[in-house]
CSV table of C-alpha atoms in Angstrom, one decimal:
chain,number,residue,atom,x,y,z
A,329,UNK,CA,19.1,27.6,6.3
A,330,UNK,CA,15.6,27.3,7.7
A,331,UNK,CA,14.1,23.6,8.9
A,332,UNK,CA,11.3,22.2,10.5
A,333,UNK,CA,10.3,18.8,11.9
A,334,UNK,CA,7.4,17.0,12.2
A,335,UNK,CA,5.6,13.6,13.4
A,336,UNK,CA,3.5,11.9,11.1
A,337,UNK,CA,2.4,8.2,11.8
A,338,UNK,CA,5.1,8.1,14.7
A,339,UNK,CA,7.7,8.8,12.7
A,340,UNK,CA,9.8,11.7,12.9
A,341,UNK,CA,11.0,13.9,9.7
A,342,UNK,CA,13.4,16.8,9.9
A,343,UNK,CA,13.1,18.8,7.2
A,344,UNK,CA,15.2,21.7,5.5
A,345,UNK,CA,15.7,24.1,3.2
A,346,UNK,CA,17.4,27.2,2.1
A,347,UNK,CA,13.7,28.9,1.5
A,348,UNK,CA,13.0,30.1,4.4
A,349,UNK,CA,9.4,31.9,3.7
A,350,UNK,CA,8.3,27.2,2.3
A,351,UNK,CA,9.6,26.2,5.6
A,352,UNK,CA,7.2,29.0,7.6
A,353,UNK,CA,4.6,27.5,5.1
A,354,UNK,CA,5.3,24.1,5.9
A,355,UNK,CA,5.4,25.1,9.8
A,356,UNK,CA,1.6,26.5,9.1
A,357,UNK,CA,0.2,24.3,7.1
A,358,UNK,CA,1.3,21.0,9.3
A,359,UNK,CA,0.8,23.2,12.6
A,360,UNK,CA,-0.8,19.8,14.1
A,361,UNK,CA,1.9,18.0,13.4
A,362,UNK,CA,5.1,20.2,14.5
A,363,UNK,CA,7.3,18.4,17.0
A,364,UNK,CA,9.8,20.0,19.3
A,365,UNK,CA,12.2,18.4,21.5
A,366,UNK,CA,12.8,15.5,20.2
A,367,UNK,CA,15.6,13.1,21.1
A,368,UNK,CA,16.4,12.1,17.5
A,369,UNK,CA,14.8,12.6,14.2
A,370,UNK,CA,14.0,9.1,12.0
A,371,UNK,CA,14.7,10.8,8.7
A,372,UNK,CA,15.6,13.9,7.0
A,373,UNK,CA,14.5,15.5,4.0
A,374,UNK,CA,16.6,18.2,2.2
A,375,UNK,CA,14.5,20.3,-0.1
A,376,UNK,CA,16.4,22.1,-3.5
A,377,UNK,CA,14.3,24.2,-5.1
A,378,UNK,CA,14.1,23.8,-8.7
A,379,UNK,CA,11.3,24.5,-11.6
A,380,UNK,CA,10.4,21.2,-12.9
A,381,UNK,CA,8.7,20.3,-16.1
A,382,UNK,CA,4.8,19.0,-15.5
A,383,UNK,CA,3.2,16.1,-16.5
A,384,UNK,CA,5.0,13.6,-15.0
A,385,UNK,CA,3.3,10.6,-13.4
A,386,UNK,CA,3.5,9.5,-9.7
A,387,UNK,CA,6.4,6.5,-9.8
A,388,UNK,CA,8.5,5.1,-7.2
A,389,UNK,CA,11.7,3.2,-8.4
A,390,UNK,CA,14.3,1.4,-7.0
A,391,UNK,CA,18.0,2.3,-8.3
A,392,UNK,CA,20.7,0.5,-6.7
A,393,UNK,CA,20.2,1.2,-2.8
A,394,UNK,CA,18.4,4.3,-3.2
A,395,UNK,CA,14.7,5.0,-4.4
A,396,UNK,CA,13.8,7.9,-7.0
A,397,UNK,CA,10.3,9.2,-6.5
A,398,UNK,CA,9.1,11.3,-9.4
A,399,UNK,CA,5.8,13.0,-9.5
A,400,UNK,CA,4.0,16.4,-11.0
A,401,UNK,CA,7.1,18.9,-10.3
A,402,UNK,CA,8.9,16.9,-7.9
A,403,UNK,CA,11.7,14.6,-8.2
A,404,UNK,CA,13.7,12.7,-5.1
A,405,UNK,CA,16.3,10.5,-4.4
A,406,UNK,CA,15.8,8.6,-1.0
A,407,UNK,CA,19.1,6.8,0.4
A,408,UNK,CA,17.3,4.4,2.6
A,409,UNK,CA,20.6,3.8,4.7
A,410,UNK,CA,21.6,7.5,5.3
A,411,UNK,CA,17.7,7.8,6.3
A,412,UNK,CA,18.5,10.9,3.8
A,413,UNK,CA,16.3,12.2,1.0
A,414,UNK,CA,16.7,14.7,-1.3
A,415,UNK,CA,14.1,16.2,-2.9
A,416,UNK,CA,13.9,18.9,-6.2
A,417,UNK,CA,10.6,20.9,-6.2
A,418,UNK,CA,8.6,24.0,-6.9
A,419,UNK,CA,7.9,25.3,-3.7
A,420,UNK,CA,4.7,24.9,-3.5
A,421,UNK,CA,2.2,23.4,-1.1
A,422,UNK,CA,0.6,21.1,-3.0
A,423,UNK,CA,3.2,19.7,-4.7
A,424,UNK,CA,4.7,19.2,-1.2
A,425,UNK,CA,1.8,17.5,0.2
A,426,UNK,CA,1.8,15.2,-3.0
A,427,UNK,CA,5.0,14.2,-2.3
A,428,UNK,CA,5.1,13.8,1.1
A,429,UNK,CA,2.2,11.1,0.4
A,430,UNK,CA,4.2,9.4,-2.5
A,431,UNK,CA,7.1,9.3,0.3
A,432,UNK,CA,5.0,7.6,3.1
A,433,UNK,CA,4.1,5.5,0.8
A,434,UNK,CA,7.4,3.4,0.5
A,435,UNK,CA,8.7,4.2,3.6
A,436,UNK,CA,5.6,2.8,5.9
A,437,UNK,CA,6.9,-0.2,4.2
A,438,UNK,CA,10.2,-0.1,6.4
A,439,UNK,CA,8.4,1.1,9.4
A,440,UNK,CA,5.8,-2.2,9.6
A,441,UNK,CA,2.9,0.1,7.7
A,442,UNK,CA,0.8,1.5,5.0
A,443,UNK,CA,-1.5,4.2,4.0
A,444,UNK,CA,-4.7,2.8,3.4
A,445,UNK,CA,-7.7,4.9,1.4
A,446,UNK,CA,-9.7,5.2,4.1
A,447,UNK,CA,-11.7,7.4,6.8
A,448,UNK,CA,-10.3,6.9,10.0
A,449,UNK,CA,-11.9,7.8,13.5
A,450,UNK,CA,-11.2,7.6,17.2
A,451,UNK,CA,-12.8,7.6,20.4
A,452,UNK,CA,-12.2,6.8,24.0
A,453,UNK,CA,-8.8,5.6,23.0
A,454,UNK,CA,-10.3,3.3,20.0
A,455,UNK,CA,-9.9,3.5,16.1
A,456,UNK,CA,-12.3,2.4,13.8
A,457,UNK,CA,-11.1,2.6,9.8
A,458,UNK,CA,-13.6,3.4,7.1
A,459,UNK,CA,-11.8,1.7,4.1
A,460,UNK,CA,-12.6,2.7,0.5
A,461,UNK,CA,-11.9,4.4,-2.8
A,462,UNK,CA,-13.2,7.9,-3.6
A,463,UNK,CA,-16.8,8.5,-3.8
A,464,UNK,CA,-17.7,5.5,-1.5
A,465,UNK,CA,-18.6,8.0,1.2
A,466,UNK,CA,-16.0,8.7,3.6
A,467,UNK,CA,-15.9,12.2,3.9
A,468,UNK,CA,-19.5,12.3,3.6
A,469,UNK,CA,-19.3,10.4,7.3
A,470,UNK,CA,-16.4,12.9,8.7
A,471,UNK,CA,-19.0,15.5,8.3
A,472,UNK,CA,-21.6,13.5,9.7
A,473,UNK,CA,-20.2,11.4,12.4
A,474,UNK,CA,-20.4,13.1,16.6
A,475,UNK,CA,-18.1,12.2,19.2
A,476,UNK,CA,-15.3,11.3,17.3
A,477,UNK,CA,-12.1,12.6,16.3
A,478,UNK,CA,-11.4,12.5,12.5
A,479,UNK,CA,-8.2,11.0,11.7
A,480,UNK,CA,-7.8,11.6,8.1
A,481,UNK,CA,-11.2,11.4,5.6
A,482,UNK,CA,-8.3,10.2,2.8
A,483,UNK,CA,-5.4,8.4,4.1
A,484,UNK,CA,-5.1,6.9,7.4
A,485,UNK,CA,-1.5,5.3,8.5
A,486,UNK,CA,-2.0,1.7,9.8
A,487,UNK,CA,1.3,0.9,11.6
A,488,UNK,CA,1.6,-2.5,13.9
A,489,UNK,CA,3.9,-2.3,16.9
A,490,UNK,CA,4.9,-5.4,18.2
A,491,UNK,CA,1.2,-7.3,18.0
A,492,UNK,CA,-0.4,-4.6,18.0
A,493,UNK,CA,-1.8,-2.4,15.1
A,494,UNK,CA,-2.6,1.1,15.6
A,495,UNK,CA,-3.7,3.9,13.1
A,496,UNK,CA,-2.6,6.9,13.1
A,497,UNK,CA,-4.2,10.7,11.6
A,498,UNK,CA,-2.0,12.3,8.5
A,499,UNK,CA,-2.0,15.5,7.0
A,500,UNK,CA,-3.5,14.0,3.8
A,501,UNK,CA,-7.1,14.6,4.2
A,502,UNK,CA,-9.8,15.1,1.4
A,503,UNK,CA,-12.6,17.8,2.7
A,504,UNK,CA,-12.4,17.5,6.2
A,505,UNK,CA,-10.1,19.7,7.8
A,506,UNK,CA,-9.0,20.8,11.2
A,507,UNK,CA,-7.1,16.7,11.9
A,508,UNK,CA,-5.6,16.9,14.8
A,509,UNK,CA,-2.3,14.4,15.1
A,510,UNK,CA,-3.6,11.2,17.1
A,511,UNK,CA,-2.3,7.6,17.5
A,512,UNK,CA,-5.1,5.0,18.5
A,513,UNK,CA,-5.6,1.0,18.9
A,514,UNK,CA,-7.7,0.0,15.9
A,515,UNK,CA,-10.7,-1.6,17.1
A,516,UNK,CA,-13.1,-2.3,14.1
A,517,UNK,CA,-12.4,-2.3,10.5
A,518,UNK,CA,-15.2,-1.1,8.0
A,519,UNK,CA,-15.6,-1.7,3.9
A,520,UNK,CA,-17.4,0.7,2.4
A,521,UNK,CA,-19.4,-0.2,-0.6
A,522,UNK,CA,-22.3,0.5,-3.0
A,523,UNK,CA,-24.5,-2.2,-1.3
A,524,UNK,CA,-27.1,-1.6,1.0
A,525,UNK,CA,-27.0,-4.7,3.4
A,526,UNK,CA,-24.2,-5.5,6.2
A,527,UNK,CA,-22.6,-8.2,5.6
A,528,UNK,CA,-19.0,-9.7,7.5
A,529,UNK,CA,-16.2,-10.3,5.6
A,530,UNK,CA,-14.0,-13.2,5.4
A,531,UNK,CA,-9.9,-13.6,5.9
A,532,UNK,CA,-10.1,-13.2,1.8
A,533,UNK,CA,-12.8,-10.2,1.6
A,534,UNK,CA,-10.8,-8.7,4.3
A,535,UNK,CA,-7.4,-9.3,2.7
A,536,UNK,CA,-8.4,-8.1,-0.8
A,537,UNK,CA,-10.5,-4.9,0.4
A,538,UNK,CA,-7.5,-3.7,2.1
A,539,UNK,CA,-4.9,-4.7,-0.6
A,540,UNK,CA,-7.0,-3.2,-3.6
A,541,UNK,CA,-7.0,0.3,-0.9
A,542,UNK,CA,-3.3,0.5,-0.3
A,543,UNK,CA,-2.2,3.7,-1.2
A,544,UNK,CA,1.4,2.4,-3.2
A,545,UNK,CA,3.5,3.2,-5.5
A,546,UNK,CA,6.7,1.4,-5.2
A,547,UNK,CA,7.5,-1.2,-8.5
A,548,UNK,CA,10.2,-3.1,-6.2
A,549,UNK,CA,9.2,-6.3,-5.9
A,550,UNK,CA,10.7,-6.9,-2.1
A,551,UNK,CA,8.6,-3.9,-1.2
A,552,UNK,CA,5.2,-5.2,-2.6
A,553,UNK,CA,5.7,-8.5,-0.9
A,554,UNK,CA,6.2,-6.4,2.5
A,555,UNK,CA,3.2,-4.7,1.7
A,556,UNK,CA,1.7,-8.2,0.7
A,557,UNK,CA,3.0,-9.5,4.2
A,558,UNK,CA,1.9,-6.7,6.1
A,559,UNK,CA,-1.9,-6.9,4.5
A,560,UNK,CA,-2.0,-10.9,5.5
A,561,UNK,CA,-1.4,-9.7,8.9
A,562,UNK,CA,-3.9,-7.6,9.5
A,563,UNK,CA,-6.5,-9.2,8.0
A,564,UNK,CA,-5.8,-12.4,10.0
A,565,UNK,CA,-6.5,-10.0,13.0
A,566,UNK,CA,-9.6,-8.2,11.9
A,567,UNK,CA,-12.3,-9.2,9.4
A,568,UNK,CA,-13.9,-6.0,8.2
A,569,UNK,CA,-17.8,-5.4,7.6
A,570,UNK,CA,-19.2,-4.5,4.6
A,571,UNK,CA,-21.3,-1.1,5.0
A,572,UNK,CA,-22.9,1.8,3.3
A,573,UNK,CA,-22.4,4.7,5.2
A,574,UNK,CA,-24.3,6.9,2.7
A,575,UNK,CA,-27.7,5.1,3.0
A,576,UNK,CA,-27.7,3.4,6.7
A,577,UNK,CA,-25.3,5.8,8.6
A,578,UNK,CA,-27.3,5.0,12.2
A,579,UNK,CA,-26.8,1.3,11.4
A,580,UNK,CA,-22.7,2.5,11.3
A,581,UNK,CA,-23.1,3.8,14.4
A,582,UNK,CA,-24.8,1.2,16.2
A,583,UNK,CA,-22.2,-1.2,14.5
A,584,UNK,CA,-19.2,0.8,15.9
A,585,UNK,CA,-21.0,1.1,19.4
A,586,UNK,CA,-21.7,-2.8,19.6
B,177,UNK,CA,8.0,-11.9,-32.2
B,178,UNK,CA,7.0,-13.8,-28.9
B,179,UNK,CA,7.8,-17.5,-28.2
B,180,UNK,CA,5.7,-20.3,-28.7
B,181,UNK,CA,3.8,-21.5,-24.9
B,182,UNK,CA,4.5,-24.9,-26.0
B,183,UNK,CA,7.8,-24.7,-27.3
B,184,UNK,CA,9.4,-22.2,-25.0
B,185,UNK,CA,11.0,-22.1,-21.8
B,186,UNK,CA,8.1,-21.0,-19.4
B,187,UNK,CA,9.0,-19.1,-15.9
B,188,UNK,CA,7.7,-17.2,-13.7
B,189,UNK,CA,8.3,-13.2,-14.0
B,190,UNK,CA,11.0,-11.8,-11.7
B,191,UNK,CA,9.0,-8.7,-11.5
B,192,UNK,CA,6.6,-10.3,-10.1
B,193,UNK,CA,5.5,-10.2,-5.9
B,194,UNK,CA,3.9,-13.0,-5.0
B,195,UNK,CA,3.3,-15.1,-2.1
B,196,UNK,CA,1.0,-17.6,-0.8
B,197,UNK,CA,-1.2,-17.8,1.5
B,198,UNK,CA,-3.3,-20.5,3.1
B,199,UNK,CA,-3.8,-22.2,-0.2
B,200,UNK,CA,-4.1,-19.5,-2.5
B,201,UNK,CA,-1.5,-17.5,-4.9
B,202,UNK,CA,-1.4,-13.5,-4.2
B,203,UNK,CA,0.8,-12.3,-7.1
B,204,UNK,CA,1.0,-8.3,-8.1
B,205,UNK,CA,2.6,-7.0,-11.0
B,206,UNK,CA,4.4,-3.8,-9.5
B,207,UNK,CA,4.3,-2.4,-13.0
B,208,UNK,CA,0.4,-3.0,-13.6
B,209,UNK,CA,-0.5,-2.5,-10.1
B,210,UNK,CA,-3.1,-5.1,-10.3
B,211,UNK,CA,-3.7,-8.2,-8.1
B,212,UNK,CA,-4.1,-11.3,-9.1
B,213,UNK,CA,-5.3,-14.6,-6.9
B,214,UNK,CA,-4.2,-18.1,-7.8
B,215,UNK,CA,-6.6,-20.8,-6.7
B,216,UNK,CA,-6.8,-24.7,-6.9
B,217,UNK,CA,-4.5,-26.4,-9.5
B,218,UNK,CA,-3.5,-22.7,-10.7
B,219,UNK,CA,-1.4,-22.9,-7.4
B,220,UNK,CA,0.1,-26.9,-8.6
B,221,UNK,CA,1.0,-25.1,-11.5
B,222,UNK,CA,2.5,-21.6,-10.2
B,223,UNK,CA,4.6,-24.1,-7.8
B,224,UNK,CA,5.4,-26.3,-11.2
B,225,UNK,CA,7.7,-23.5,-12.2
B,226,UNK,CA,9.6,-22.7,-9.5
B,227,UNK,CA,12.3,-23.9,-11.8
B,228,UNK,CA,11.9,-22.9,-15.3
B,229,UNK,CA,10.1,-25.8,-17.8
B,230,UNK,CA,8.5,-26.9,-20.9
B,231,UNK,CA,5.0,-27.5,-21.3
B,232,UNK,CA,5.0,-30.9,-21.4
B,233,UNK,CA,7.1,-31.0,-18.0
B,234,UNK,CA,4.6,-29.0,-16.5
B,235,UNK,CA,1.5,-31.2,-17.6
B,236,UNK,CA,4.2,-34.0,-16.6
B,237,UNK,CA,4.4,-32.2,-12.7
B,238,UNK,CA,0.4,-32.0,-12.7
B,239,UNK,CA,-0.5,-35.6,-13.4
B,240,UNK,CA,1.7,-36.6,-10.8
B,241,UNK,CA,-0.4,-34.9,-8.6
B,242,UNK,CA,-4.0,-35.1,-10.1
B,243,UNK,CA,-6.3,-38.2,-11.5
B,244,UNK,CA,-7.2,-36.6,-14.5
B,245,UNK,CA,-6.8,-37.2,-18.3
B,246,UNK,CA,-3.7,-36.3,-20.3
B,247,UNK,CA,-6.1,-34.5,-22.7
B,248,UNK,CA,-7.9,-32.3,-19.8
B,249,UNK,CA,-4.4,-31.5,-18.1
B,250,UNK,CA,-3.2,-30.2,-21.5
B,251,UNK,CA,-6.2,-28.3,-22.2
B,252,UNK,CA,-6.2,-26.7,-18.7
B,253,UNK,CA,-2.5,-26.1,-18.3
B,254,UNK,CA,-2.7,-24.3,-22.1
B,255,UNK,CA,-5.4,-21.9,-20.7
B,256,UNK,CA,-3.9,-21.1,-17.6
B,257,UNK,CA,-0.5,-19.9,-19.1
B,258,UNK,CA,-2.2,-18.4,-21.6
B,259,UNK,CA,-3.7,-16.4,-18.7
B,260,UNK,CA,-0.9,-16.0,-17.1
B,261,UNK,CA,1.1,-14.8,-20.2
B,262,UNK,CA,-1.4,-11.7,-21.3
B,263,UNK,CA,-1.2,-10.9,-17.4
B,264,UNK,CA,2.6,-10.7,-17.8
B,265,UNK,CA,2.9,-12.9,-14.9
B,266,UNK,CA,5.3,-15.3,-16.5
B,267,UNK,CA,7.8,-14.8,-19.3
B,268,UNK,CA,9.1,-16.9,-21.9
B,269,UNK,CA,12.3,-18.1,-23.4
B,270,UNK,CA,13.1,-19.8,-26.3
């Protein structure tokens, strides 16, 4: 038996598995995120491997107390209580990676969070999140952007603890790659969108932006209405700005400067 | 077949997350994984079936509330679940 454990948005997974040559590939591929010494791990993941069928979709279910995640060759059972998952999978990195996402996912939802499409960024101890779908430019700016430390150029973990929200980098990144693990203070919150101009954003822009960029899969209803919850919060705290990084990226970095 | 709107029992979807906020509806379908905001008398109405009811009782629950003609409140109220029935937001029984 071979394992491995790793801290991703503050929260610490122990993973294992009888294949010991996935865990050394697990162990590489997270390098950034590899903890040692901790006093207790948050949750443990079991990995089985097993040759599953393809085309399944990404779907997150709730069955009794426990959660089934299915996805392209994966297939888990998460006992919420036990803080115990099992998972069936071809060893494989990417199907690893997708599931890992599909699992933070619903259980941000438990740990006061979400995933949110989005570039993040940090500097001198401050985060500023680049929200928005593909395409809209946010790995384009991970490229682009000096000074900063890129958090994720896909998925950024927005966790609050007690008033306070914080975002946190992820080993889910689109092009950019090197992230190192970092937890910062969010400080702005940006929109990225199609339209030239700069324009501030209401509690309601703000609340619908980040909503329609959750990254979430579970179809229990108490678990969107955490999510729901959880969005409100936020947005009462920040109202995001409406930029285009792609056509007036020095205006972006005046904006996060101000 | 389905029900009839103005026949049936009319409730709200079990499915269905939804809170409000300030004075709007947020409801999302976890199945469709869309979002869907409720706004002015939408929100009377979405309160309206907190218990399960008729169509009448719901135009009934709205007039209480609004100075407007019976023939308008119909009119409206028939839209608006008609909405909210091809969004699958409510359900009806017979």
């Amino acid at each position: 038996m071979s394992e491995v454990s790793l801290e991703i948005g503050k929260i610490i997974l122990r993973i294992e598995s009888r294949n010991e040559k996935f865990i050394d590939l697990i162990k590489k591929d997270y390098r950034n995120f590899l903890v040692k010494n901790y006093p207790q791990e948050d949750l443990n993941i079991f990995i089985s491997e097993k040759k599953l069928s393809s085309g399944n979709k990404i779907s997150v279910e709730k069955k009794g107390r426990d959660f089934i995640l299915r996805g392209e060759k994966f297939r888990a059972l998460f006992d919420r209580r036990k803080r115990f998952l099992n998972l069936y999978a071809d060893c494989n990195q990417s199907v690893f990676n997708t599931f890992l996402r599909v699992f933070y996912s619903l259980i941000l939802v438990f740990y006061e969070g979400v995933l949110v499409h989005s570039l993040g960024l940090a500097r001198a101890n401050k985060g500023y999140l680049f929200v928005g779908p593909s395409s809209s430019g946010k790995s384009t700016t991970a490229k682009r952007v000096r000074g900063f430390l890129v958090l994720s150029d896909e998925l950024v973990i927005l966790r609050r603890f007690k008033r306070r929200f914080y975002i946190f980098s992820t080993p889910f990144g689109g092009e950019y790659q090197g992230v190192r693990n970092r937890g910062v203070l969010l400080e702005k919150v940006f929109f990225l969108n199609g339209d030239k101009s700069v324009k501030n954003e209401d509690f309601w822009g703000t609340f619908l932006n980040f909503l329609s960029n959750t990254f979430f899969f579970p179809k229990d209803k108490e678990c969107v209405k955490r999510v729901i919850r959880f969005i409100r919060e936020v947005s009462l705290r920040f109202k995001g700005i409406r930029v285009n990084v792609l056509s007036n990226f020095e205006d972006v970095s005046r904006l996060i400067s101000s | 077949m389905s029900p009839d709107l103005f026949q049936a029992k009319i409730s709200r979807n079990p499915k269905v997350a939804w809170q409000k906020i300030e004075d709007k509806i947020v409801a999302v379908h976890p199945e469709k994984r869309r979002i869907h905001i409720i706004y002015d008398s939408g929100v009377s109405i979405w309160e309206a079936l907190a218990k399960p009811k008729r169509f009448e009782e719901i135009v009934d629950f709205i007039l209480e509330d609004y100075e407007v003609g019976e023939n308008i409140v119909n009119k409206d109220v028939g839209n608006f679940l008609k909405v909210l029935k091809d969004k699958e937001l409510i359900s009806l029984e017979e």
